[in-house]
Steps between C-alpha positions, in 0.01 A plus 500: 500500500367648818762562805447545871654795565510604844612885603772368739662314190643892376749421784601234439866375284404332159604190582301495853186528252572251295510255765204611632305456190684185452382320872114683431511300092572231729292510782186625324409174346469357811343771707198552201394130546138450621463344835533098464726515247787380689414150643680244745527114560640283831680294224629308811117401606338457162867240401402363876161399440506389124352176490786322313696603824296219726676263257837638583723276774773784678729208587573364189404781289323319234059542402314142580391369190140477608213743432301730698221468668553096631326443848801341739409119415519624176808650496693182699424295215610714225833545669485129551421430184827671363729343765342175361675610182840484645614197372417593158669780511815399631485216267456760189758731669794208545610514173578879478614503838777253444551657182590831660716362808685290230567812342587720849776221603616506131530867483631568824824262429548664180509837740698349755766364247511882370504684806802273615668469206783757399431886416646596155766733575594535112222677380233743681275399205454157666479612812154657431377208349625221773312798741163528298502104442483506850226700571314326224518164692377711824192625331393167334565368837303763685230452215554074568448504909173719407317254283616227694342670848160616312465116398539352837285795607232436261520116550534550926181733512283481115242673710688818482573709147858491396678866542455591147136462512485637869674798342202525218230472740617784697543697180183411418377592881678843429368578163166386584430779820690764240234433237214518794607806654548664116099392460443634815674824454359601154141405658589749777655757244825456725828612255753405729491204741766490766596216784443591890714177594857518550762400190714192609802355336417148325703197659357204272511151622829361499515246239789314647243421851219341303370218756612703786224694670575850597505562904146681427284187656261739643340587136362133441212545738400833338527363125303222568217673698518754225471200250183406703362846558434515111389170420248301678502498868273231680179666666605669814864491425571851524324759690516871454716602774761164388497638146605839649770385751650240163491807299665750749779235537499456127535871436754518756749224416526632164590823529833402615777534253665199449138391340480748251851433408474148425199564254749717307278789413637836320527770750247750490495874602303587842223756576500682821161620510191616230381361199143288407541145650456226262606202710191352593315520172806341355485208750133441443594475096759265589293228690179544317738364152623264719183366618527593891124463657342858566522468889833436513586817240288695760714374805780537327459884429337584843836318629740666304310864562488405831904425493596781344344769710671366779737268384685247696186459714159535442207649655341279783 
C-alpha cells in the first residue's frame, strides 16, 4: 500500500505519525468525494408542508379523518358526517367502557385494601411481593384510565384518529419524506443527506389531556387555510399576494418548538452551511403523489425559496 509521506514527518515521535495517518485514513474519504455528493434537507419545511399535515388539528393532536383535496363545503360535511356518527359510537363503545370502569373501581379497592392493610414484618420474602402486587395494580390501573380516556375521546370527537393511529400516520408522514429524499438523493448521486433544521426533543401528546385542546388556538386558522390551499378553493378565493402572506405565517408559526415537539419526530443532526439542496425537489415529489394541483406546487416552492432566503419575512 502506498503512504503519504511528507519530509517533515522524519521529525516527528512515532506515535505523532500514527495519528496523523490515522485522522488523514479518516478524513480522506470525505475530502475525495466529487462535488454534490454531500446533500441537505429543511426536514422542518418538507414535515411542514406534507400534505397529510393540512389534516393535522395542533389542539387536540389527532389527523381529521377526511381526505385531501375537499373544497370547504366539502370538507364541513365530511366532518359532519362523522359527528353524525356519534351516537353510534358511543352506543358501540358503552359496553367496554363500563366494562373497564367496573374493573378500575374493582381494582383500585383491591389496592386500597393492600396498601392499608398490615406490612409483613416476618418475612422480607413477602414484603417484595405485597410491594410488586402493588405496582401491578398501578400499572393495570394506569393501562385502565388510558383505554377508558381514548374511548370517550374517540366517541367525544370520531372525526379525529385515535392516538395509536395518529402515532402511525406520523410514522407513515416520517417514513414517507425519508423514502422521497432517498429517490431524490440517488437521482442526484448525493451519498450523504444531512438536515439544515434544528434537532428538537419529542414531547408527544399527553394521553391523559385527550379532549382538552392545547393553549395553541392560533394554529386552527393556519391548518384550515392550509387544508383549503391544497384542495379546491372557490374562484377568486385566494390571490397571489394572500397565498404568500398565509404561507409566511404558516412557515413562521411552525418553526417554533413546542410544534415540532408535539409531532414527536427523532432528532436529527444540523448543517451549518454547504452541501446540494434537495428540499424543494423533495416537496414537489411529495404533493405531486399526493395529488396537489401544479399551481399550488409552484407557489408553494417559490414561497418556501422565498422564506428561506430571508426567513421570518419575505421579500416585498
Amino acid at each position: 500500500m502506498n503512504v503519504l509521506y511528507l519530509p517533515f514527518m522524519s521529525h516527528l515521535p512515532k506515535f505523532r505519525l500514527r495519528l496523523l495517518f490515522l485522522v488523514f485514513s479518516v478524513c480522506l474519504p470525505v475530502f475525495s468525494l466529487p462535488p454534490g455528493t454531500i446533500g441537505t434537507v429543511d426536514l422542518i419545511t418538507l414535515t411542514a408542508l406534507h400534505p397529510s399535515l393540512a389534516l393535522f388539528d395542533f389542539s387536540f393532536g389527532g389527523f381529521l379523518k377526511i381526505p385531501l383535496g375537499l373544497s370547504l363545503e366539502e370538507r364541513k360535511k365530511a366532518i359532519a358526517g362523522f359527528r353524525s356518527r356519534q351516537p353510534a359510537i358511543e352506543s358501540e363503545l358503552a359496553p367496554r367502557l363500563q366494562k373497564w370502569l367496573a374493573d378500575q373501581i374493582a381494582l383500585e379497592k383491591r389496592r386500597t385494601t393492600l396498601a392499608n392493610g398490615p406490612v409483613p414484618a416476618t418475612s422480607p420474602d413477602q414484603i417484595h411481593v405485597r410491594e410488586q402486587l402493588l405496582a401491578s395494580y398501578a400499572r393495570q390501573l394506569q393501562n385502565l384510565e388510558q383505554q377508558i380516556t381514548e374511548a370517550r375521546f374517540q366517541s367525544q370527537f370520531p372525526e379525529f384518529t385515535t392516538p395509536e393511529e395518529t402515532a402511525h400516520r406520523l410514522a407513515d408522514i416520517q417514513e414517507e419524506i425519508a423514502k422521497v429524499i432517498g429517490e431524490v438523493a440517488e437521482t442526484r448521486h448525493c451519498q450523504v443527506v444531512l438536515n439544515t433544521s434544528l434537532p428538537l426533543s419529542p414531547n408527544p401528546f399527553p394521553k391523559d389531556q385527550l379532549g382538552q385542546p392545547r393553549p395553541m388556538s392560533e394554529f386552527w386558522l393556519e391548518c384550515d387555510l392550509f387544508y383549503a390551499f391544497l384542495g379546491k378553493p372557490a374562484s377568486g378565493t385566494y390571490s397571489g399576494k394572500l397565498r404568500n402572506a398565509f404561507l409566511q405565517s404558516w412557515l413562521n408559526k411552525t418553526r417554533a418548538p413546542e410544534v415540532w415537539s408535539n409531532l414527536a419526530l427523532r432528532p436529527y443532526p444540523l448543517v451549518i452551511s454547504g452541501g446540494l439542496d434537495l428540499t424543494e425537489p423533495v416537496l414537489e415529489i411529495l404533493h405531486s403523489r399526493h395529488g396537489t394541483g401544479s399551481e399550488a406546487i409552484s407557489l408553494l416552492i417559490a414561497a418556501v425559496r422565498d422564506w428561506r432566503r430571508w426567513p421570518g419575512n419575505f421579500r416585498k
